[in-house]
mmCIF file of C-alpha atoms in Angstrom:
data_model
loop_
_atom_site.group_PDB
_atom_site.id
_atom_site.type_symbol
_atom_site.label_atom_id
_atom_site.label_comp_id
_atom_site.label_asym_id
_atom_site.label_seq_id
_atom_site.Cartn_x
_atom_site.Cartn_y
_atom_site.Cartn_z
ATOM 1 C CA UNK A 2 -30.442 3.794 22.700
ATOM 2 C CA UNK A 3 -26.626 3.348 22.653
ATOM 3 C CA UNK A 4 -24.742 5.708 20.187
ATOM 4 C CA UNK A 5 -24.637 2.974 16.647
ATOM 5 C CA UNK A 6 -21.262 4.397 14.910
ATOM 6 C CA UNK A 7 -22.024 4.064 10.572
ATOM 7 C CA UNK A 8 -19.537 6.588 9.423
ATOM 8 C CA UNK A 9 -16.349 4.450 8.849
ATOM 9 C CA UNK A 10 -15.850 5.948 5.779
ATOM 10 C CA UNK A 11 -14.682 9.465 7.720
ATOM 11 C CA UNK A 12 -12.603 7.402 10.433
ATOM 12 C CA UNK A 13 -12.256 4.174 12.464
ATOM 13 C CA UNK A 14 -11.921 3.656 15.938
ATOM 14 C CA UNK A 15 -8.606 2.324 16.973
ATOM 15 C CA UNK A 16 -9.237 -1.639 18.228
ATOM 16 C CA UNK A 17 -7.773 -3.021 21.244
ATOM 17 C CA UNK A 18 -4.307 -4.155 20.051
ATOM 18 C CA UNK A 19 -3.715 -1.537 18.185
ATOM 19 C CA UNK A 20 -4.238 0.614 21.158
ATOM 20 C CA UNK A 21 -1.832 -1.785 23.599
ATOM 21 C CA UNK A 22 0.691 -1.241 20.703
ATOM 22 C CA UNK A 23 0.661 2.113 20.920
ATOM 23 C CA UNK A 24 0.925 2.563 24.671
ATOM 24 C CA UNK A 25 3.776 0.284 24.936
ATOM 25 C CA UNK A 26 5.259 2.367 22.559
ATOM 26 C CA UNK A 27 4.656 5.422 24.297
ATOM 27 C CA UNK A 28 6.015 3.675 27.550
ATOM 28 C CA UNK A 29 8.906 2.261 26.288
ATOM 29 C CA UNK A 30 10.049 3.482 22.946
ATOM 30 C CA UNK A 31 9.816 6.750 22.793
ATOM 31 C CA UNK A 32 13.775 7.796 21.904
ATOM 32 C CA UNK A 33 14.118 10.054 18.573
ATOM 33 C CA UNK A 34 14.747 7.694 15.284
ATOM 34 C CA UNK A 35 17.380 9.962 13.821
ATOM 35 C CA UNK A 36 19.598 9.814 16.970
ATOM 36 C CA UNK A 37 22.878 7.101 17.103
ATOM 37 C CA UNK A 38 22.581 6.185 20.943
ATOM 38 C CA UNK A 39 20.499 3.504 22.398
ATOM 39 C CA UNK A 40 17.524 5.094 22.366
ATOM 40 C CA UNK A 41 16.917 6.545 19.066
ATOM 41 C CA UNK A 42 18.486 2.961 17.879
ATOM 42 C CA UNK A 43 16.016 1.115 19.341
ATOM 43 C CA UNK A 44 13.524 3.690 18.425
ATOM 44 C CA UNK A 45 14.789 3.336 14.575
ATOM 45 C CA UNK A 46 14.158 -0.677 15.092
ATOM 46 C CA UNK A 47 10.768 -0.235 16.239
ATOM 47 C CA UNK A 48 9.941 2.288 12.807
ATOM 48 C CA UNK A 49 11.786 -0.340 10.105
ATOM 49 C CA UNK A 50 10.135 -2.905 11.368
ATOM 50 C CA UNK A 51 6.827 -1.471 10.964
ATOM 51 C CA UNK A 52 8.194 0.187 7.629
ATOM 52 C CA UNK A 53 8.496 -3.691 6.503
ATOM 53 C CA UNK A 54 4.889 -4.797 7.589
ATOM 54 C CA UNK A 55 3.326 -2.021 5.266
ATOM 55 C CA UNK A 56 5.936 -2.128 2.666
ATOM 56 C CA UNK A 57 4.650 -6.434 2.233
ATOM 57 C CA UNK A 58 1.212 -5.239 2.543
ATOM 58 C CA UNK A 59 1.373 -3.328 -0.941
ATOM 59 C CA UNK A 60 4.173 -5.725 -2.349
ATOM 60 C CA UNK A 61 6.265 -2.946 -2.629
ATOM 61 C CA UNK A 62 10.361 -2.833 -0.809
ATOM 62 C CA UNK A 63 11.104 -0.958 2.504
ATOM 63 C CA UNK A 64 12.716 2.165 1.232
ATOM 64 C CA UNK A 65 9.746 2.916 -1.030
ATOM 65 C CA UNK A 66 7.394 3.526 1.940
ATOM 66 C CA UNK A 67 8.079 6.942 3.096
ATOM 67 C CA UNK A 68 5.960 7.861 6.864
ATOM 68 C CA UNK A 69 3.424 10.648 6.871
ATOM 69 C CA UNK A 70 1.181 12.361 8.509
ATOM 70 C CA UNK A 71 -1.972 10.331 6.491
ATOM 71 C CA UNK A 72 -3.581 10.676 3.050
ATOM 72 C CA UNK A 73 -3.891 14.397 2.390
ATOM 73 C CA UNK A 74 -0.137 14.743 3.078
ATOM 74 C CA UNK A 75 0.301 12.145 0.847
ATOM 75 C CA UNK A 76 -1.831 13.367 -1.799
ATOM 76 C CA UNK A 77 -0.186 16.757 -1.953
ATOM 77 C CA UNK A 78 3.135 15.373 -2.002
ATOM 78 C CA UNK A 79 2.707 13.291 -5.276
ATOM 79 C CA UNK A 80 1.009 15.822 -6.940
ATOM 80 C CA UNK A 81 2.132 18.978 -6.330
ATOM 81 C CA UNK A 82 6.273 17.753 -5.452
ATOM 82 C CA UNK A 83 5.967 15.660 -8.504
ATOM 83 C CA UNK A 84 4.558 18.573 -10.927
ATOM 84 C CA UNK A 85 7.122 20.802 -9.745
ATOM 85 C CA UNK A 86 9.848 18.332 -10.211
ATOM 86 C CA UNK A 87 8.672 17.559 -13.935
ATOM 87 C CA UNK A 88 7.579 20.828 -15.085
ATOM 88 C CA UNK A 89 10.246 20.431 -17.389
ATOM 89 C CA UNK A 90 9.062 17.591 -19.247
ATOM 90 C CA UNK A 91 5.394 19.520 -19.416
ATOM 91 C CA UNK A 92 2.852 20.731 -17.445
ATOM 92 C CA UNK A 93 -0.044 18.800 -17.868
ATOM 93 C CA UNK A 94 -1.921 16.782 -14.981
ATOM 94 C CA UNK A 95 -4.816 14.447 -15.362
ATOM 95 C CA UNK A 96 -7.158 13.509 -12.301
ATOM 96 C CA UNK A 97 -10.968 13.063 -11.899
ATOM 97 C CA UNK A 98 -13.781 14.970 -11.318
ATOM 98 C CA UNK A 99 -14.646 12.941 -8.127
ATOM 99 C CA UNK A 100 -11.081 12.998 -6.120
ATOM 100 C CA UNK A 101 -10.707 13.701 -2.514
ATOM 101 C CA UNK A 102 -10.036 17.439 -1.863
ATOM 102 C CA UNK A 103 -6.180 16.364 -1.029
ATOM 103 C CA UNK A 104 -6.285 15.729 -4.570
ATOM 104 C CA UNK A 105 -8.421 18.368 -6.150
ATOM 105 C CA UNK A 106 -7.218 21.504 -3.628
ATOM 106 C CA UNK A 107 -3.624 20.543 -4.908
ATOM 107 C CA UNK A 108 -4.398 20.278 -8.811
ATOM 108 C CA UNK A 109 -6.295 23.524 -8.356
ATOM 109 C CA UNK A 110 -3.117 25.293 -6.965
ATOM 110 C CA UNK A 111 -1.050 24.079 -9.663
ATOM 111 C CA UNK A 112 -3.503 25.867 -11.974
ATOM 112 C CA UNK A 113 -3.004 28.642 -10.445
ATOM 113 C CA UNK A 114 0.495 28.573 -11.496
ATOM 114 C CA UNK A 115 -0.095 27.703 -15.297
ATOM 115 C CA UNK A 116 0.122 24.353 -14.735
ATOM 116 C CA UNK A 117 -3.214 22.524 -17.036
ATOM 117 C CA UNK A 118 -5.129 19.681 -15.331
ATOM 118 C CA UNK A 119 -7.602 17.849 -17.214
ATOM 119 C CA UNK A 120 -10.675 16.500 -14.653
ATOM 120 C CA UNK A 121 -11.936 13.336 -16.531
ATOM 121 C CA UNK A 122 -15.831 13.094 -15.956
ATOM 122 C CA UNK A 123 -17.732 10.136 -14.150
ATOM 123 C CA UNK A 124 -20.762 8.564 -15.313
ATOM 124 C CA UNK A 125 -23.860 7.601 -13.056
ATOM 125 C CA UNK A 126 -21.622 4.934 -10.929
ATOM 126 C CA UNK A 127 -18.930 7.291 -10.522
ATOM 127 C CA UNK A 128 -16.756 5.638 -13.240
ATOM 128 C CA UNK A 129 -14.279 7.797 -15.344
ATOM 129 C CA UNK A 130 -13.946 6.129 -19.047
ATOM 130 C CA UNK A 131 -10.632 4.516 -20.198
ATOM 131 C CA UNK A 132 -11.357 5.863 -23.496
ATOM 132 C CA UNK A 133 -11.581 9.790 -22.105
ATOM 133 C CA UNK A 134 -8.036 8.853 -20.116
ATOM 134 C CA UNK A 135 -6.496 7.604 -22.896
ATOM 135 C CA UNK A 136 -7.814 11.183 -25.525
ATOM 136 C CA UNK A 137 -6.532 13.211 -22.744
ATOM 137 C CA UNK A 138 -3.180 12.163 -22.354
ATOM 138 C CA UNK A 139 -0.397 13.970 -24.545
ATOM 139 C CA UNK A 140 2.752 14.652 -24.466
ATOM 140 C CA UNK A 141 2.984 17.138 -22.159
ATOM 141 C CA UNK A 142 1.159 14.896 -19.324
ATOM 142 C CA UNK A 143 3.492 13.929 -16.772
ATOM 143 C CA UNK A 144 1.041 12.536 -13.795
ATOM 144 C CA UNK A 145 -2.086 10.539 -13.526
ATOM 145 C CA UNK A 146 -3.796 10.727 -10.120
ATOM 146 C CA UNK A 147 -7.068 8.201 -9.966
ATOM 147 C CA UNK A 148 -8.418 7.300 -6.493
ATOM 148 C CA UNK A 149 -8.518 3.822 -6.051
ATOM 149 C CA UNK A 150 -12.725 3.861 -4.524
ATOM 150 C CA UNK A 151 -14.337 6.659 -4.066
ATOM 151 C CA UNK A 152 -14.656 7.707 -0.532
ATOM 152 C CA UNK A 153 -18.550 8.999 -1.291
ATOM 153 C CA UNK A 154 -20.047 6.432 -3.177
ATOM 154 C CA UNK A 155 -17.593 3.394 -3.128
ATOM 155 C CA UNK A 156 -16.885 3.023 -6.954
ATOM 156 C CA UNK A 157 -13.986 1.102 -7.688
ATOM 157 C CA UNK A 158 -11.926 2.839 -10.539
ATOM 158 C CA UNK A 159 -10.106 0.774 -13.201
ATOM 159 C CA UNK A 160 -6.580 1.274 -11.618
ATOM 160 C CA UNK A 161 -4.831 -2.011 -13.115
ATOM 161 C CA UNK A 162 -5.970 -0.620 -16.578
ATOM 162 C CA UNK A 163 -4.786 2.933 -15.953
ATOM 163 C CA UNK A 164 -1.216 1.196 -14.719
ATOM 164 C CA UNK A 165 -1.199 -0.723 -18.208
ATOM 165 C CA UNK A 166 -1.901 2.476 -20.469
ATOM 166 C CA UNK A 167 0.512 4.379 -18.801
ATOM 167 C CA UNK A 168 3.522 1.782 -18.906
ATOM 168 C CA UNK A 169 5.059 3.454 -22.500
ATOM 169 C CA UNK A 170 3.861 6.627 -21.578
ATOM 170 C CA UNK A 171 6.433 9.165 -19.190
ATOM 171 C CA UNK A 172 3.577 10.101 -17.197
ATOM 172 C CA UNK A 173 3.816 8.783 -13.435
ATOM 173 C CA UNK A 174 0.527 6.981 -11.927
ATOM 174 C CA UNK A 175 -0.636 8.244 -8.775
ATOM 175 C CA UNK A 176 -3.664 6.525 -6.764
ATOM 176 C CA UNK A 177 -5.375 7.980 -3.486
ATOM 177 C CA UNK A 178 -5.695 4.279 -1.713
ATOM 178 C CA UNK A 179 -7.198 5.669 0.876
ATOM 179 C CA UNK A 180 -10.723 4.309 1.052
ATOM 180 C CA UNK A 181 -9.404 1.089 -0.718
ATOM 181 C CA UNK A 182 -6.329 0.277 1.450
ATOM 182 C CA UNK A 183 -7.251 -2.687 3.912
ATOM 183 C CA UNK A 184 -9.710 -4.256 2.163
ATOM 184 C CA UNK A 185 -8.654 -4.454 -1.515
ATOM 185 C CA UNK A 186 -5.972 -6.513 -2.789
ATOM 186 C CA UNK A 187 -2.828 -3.981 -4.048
ATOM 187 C CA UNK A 188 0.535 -4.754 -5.452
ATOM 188 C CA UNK A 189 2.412 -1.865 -6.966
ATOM 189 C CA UNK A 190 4.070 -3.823 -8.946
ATOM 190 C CA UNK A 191 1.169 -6.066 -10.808
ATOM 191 C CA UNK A 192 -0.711 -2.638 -11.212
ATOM 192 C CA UNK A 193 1.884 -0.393 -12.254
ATOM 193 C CA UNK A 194 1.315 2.353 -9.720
ATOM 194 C CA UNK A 195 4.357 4.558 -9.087
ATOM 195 C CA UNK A 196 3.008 6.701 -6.280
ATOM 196 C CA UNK A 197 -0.143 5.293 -3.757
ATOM 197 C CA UNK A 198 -1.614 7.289 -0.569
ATOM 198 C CA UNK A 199 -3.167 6.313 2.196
ATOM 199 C CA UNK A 200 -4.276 6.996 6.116
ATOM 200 C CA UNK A 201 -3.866 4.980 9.075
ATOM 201 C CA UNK A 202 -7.384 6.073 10.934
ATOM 202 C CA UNK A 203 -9.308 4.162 7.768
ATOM 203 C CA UNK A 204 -7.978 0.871 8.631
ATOM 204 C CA UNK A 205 -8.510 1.274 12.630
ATOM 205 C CA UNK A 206 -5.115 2.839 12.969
ATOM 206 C CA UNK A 207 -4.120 6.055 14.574
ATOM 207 C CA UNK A 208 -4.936 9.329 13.460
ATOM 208 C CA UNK A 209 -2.101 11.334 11.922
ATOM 209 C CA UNK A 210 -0.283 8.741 10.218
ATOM 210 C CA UNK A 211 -0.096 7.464 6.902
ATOM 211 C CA UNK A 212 2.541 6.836 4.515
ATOM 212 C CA UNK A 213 3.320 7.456 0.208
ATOM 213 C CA UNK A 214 4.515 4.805 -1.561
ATOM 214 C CA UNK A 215 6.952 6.540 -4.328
ATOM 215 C CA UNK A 216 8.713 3.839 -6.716
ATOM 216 C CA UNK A 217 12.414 3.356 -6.430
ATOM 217 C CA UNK A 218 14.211 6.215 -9.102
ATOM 218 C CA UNK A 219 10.942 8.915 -8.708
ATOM 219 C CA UNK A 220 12.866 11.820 -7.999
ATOM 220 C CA UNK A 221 11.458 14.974 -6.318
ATOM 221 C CA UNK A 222 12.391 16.769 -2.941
ATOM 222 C CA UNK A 223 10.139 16.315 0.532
ATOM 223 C CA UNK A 224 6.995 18.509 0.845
ATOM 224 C CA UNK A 225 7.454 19.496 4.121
ATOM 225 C CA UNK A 226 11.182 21.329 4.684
ATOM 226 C CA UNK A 227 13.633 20.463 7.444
ATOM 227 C CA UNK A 228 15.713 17.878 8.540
ATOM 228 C CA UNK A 229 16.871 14.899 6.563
ATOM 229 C CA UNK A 230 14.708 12.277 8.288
ATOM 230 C CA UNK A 231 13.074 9.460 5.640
ATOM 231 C CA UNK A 232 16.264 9.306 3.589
ATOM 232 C CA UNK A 233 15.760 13.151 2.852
ATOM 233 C CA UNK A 234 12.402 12.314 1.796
ATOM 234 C CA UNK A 235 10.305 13.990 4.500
ATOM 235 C CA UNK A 236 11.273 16.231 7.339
ATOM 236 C CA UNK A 237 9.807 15.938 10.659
ATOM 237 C CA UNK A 238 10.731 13.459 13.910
ATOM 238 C CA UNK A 239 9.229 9.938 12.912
ATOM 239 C CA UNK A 240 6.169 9.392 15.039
ATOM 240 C CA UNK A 241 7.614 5.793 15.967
ATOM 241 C CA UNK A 242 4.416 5.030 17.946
ATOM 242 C CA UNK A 243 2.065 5.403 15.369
ATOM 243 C CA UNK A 244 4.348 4.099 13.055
ATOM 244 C CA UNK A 245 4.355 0.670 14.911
ATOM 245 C CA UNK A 246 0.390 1.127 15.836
ATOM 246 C CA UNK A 247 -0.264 1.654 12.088
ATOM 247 C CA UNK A 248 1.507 -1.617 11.895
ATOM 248 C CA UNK A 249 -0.079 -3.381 13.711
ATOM 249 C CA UNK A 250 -3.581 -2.624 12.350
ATOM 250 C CA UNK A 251 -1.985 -3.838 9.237
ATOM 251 C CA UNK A 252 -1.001 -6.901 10.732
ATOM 252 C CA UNK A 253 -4.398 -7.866 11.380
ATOM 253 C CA UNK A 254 -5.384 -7.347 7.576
ATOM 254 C CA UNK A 255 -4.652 -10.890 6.729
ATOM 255 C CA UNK A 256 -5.926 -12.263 3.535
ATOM 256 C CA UNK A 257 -8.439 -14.169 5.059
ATOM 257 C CA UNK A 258 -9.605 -11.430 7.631
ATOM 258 C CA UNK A 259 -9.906 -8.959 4.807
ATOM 259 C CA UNK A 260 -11.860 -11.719 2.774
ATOM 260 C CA UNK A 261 -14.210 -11.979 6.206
ATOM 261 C CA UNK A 262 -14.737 -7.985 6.289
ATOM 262 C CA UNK A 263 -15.523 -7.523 2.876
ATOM 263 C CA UNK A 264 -18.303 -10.652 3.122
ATOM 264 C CA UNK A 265 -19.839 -9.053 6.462
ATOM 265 C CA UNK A 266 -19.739 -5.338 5.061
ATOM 266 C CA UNK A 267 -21.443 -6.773 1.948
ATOM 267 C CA UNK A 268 -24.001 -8.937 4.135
ATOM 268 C CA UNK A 269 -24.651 -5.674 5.791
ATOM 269 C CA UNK A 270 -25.606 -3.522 2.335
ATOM 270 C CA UNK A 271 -27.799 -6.041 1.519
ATOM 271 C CA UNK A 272 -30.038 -6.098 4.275
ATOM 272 C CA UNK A 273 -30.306 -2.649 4.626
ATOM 273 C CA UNK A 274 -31.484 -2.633 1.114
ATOM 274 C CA UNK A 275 -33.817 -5.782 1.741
ATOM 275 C CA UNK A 276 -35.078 -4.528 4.916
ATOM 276 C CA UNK A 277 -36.035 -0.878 2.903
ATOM 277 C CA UNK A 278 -37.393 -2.646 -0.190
ATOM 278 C CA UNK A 279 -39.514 -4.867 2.491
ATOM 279 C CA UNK A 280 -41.202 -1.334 3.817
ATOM 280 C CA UNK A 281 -42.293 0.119 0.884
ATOM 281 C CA UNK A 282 -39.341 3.153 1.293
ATOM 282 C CA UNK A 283 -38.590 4.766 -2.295
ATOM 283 C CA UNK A 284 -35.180 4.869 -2.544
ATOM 284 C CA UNK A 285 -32.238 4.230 -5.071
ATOM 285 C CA UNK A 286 -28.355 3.095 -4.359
ATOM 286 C CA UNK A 287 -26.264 5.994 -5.393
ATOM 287 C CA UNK A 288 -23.209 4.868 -7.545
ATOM 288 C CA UNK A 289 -21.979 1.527 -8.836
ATOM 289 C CA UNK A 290 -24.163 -2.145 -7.867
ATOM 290 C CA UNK A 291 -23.393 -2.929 -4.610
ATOM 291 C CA UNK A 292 -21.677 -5.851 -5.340
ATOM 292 C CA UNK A 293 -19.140 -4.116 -7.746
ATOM 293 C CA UNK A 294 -18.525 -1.188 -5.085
ATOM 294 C CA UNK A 295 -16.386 -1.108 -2.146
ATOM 295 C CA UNK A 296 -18.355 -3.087 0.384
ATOM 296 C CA UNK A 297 -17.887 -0.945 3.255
ATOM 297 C CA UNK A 298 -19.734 1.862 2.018
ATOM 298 C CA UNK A 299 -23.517 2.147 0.562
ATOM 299 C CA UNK A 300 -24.727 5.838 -0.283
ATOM 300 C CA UNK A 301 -28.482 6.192 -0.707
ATOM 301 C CA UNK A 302 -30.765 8.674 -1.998
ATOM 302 C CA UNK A 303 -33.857 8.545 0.113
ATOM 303 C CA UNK A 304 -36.405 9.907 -2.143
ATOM 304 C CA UNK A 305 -38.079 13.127 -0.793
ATOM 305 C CA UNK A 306 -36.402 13.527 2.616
ATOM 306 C CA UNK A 307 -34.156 16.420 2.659
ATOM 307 C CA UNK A 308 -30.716 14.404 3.507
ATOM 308 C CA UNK A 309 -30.361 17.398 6.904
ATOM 309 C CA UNK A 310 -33.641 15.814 7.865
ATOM 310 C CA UNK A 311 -32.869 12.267 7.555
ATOM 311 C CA UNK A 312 -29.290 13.094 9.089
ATOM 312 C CA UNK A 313 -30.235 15.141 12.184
ATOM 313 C CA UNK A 314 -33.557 12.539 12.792
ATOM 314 C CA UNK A 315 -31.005 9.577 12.879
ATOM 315 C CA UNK A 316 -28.837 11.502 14.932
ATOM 316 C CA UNK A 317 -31.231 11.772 17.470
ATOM 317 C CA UNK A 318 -32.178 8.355 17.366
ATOM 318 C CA UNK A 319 -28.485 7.594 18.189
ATOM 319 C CA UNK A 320 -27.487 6.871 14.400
ATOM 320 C CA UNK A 321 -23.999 8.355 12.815
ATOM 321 C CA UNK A 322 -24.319 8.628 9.009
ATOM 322 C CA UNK A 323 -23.149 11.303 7.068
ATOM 323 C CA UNK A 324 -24.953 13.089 4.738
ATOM 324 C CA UNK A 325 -24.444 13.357 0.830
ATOM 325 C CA UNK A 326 -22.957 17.236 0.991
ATOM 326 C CA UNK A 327 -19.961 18.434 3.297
ATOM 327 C CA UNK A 328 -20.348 21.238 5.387
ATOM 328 C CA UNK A 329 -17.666 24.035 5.331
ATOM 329 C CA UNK A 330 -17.747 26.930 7.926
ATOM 330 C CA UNK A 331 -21.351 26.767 8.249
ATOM 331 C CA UNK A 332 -22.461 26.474 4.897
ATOM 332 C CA UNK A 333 -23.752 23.525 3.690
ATOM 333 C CA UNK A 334 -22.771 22.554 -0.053
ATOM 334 C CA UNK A 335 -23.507 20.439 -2.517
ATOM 335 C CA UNK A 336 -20.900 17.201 -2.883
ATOM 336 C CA UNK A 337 -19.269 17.527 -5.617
ATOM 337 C CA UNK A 338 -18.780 13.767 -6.034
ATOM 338 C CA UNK A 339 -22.890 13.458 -6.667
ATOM 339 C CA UNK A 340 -23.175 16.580 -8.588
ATOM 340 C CA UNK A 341 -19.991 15.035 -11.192
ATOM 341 C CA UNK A 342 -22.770 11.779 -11.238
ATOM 342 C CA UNK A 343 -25.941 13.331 -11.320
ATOM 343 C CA UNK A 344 -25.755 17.138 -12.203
ATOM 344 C CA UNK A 345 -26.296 20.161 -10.430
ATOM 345 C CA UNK A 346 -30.127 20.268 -10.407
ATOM 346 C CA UNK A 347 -30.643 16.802 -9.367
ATOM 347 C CA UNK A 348 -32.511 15.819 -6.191
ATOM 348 C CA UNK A 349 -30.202 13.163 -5.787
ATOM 349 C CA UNK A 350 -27.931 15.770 -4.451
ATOM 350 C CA UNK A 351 -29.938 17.397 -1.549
ATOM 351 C CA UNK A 352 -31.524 13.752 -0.620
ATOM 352 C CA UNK A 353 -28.871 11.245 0.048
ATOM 353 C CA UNK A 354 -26.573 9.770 3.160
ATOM 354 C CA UNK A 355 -23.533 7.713 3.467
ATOM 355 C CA UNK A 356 -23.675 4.462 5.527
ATOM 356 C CA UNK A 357 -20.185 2.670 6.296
ATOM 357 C CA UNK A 358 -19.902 -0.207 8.209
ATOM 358 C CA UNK A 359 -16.885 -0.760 10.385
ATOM 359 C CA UNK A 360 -15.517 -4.317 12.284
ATOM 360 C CA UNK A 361 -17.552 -2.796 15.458
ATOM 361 C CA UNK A 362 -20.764 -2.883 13.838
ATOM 362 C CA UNK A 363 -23.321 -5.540 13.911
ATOM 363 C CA UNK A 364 -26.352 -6.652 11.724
ATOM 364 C CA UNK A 365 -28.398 -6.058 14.554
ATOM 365 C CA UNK A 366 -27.396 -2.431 13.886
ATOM 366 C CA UNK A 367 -28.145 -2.755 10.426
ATOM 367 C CA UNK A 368 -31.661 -4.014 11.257
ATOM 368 C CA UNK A 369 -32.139 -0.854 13.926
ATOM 369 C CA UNK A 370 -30.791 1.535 11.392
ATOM 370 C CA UNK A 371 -33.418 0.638 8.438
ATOM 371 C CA UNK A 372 -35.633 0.467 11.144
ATOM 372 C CA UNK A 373 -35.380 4.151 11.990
ATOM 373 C CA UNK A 374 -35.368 5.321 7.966
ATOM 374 C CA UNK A 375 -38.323 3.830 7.564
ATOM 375 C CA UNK A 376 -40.231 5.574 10.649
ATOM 376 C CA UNK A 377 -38.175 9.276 9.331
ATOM 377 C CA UNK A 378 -39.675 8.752 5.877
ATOM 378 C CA UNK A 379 -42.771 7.757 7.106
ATOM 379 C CA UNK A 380 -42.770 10.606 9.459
ATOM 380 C CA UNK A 381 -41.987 13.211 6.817
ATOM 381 C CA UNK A 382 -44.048 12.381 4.085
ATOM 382 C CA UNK A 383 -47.005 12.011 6.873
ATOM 383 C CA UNK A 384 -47.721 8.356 6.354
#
């Protein structure tokens, strides 16, 4: 059978007009942004233009979207810039236990320097508790970095409340959009984020290409050293093409074709779990209800299939999932997003995949997918 892509969560393929966007670009804009002849003019057009598009997407102003090279860029800029550039006012950091490794890799290097992060806990849907944010701030915090959904499991965190607790409090809010950007509704403003993150390839954009939101009057110097491009606040040529490609997969976010995504990626969890239930599998929906999650993404624990199993047998069948543990220069380990929910010991860790659905996919793909669980399970447990 034909190769069924279910692994949106790790990257999206670029759609049609995004792609014409880009090679006109390419073609015919290609001059350096920084650069005062016609060229790097029209070039600089082409980038605050798109700059605009994104900026309205988040309800935020132009000059507080600053270009870069996606989330984990991003992520390390507002937390490791921003600790640097308030170590004065203390040295404390707050994050979760579930963060993308952008996020955790940069608090753990900050450690290393005497900085002291506090990583809140999750419960069984992934959910940090507003009461454990509120006990570990002090005054010595100076950033809060949530994640907006959880790339894993899909939980949605409480990020209007976390805006509202920090308003009297000098520590800056920082959210990893990433797997939220595109499909939920975000204004910096109404929320009270000061810093958000997020990648172009999530939201059928181009690889490489992302962009921080940092509130007008956050002070701290660029991450990455070098020229004065960004208003000084990140070095590096623009990538005008992907700027305007990123754009333009924004563009197609409207309200009402966001609404339409989030209804057919819903539709979609739903009869995967129906069609399951319907076969007698023995399974359980790893993190929050899947109508409270992000609808894009459903991670399942497949009782008593080994999640390499399931993952290599759906493989084969022409399936891409990804499994419930990452694998890093051969070894595979446990995620540390389940163990957070579940604990170390729990089977839940060594038996679950990741399904996300993408605008590509269909429910006949859905259908083919539970389809091939079912004959894996019943294949493995010699039924």
């Amino acid at each position: 059978m034909a190769e069924v892509y279910l692994d949106n969560a790790a990257t999206t393929p670029m759609v049609q007009p995004v792609i014409d966007v880009l090679v006109d670009q390419l073609n015919h804009h290609w001059g350096n942004a920084s650069t005062g002849y016609g060229y790097g003019r029209d070039a600089k057009r082409v980038l605050e233009d798109s700059r605009h598009v994104i900026a309205q997407s988040i309800g935020a102003r132009d000059d507080e979207i600053v270009f870069t090279s996606g989330g984990s860029e991003g992520d390390n800029t507002a937390i490791i810039q921003v600790a640097h550039a308030r170590a004065k006012l203390g040295k404390h950091i707050i994050t979760t236990a579930i963060e993308h490794d952008a996020v955790l890799k940069s608090c753990q290097a900050l450690e290393a320097e005497g900085f002291r992060v506090t990583y809140l806990p999750v419960d069984e849907r992934g959910m940090i508790s507003l009461t454990d944010l509120k006990e570990a701030l002090d005054d010595q915090t100076t950033l809060v970095s949530v994640m907006m959904a959880n790339n894993e499991v899909g939980t949605k965190m409480p990020i209007r409340q976390i805006g509202e607790l920090l308003v009297d409090h000098q520590a800056w809010f920082h959210t990893d959009a990433v797997q939220a950007y595109g499909l939920e509704d975000i204004d910096v403003n109404r929320d009270h984020i000061d810093l958000l993150s997020t990648s172009a390839h999530k939201i059928n954009g181009p690889k490489m290409m992302g962009f921080l939101y940092r509130r007008e009057g956050l002070n701290f110097s660029s991450l990455i050293k070098g020229g004065e491009q960004e208003t000084k606040r990140r070095a590096g040529t623009e990538n005008v093409p992907a700027a305007a490609a990123f754009a333009k997969a924004v563009s197609l976010l409207t309200p009402a074709e966001k609404d339409h995504r989030g209804q057919k990626f819903l539709g979609f969890k739903h009869e995967l779990v129906r069609q399951l239930t319907k076969h007698g599998i023995d399974f359980a929906v790893n993190g929050s209800p899947i109508d409270e999650a992000m609808p894009q993404i459903i991670n399942l624990w497949i009782k008593g299939v080994p999640t390499q199993v399931m993952q290599n047998g759906l493989d084969l069948a022409g399936f891409a999932v990804s499994g419930g543990s990452a694998c890093t220069a051969g070894n595979v380990e446990p995620s540390h997003v389940l163990v957070a929910m579940f604990g170390p010991v729990s089977p839940r860790i060594t038996e679950s995949i990741r399904v996300s659905f993408g605008v590509m996919n269909t429910i006949e793909q859905v259908d083919a997918l539970a389809t091939n669980i079912v004959k894996i399970v019943k294949r493995v447990k010699g039924e």
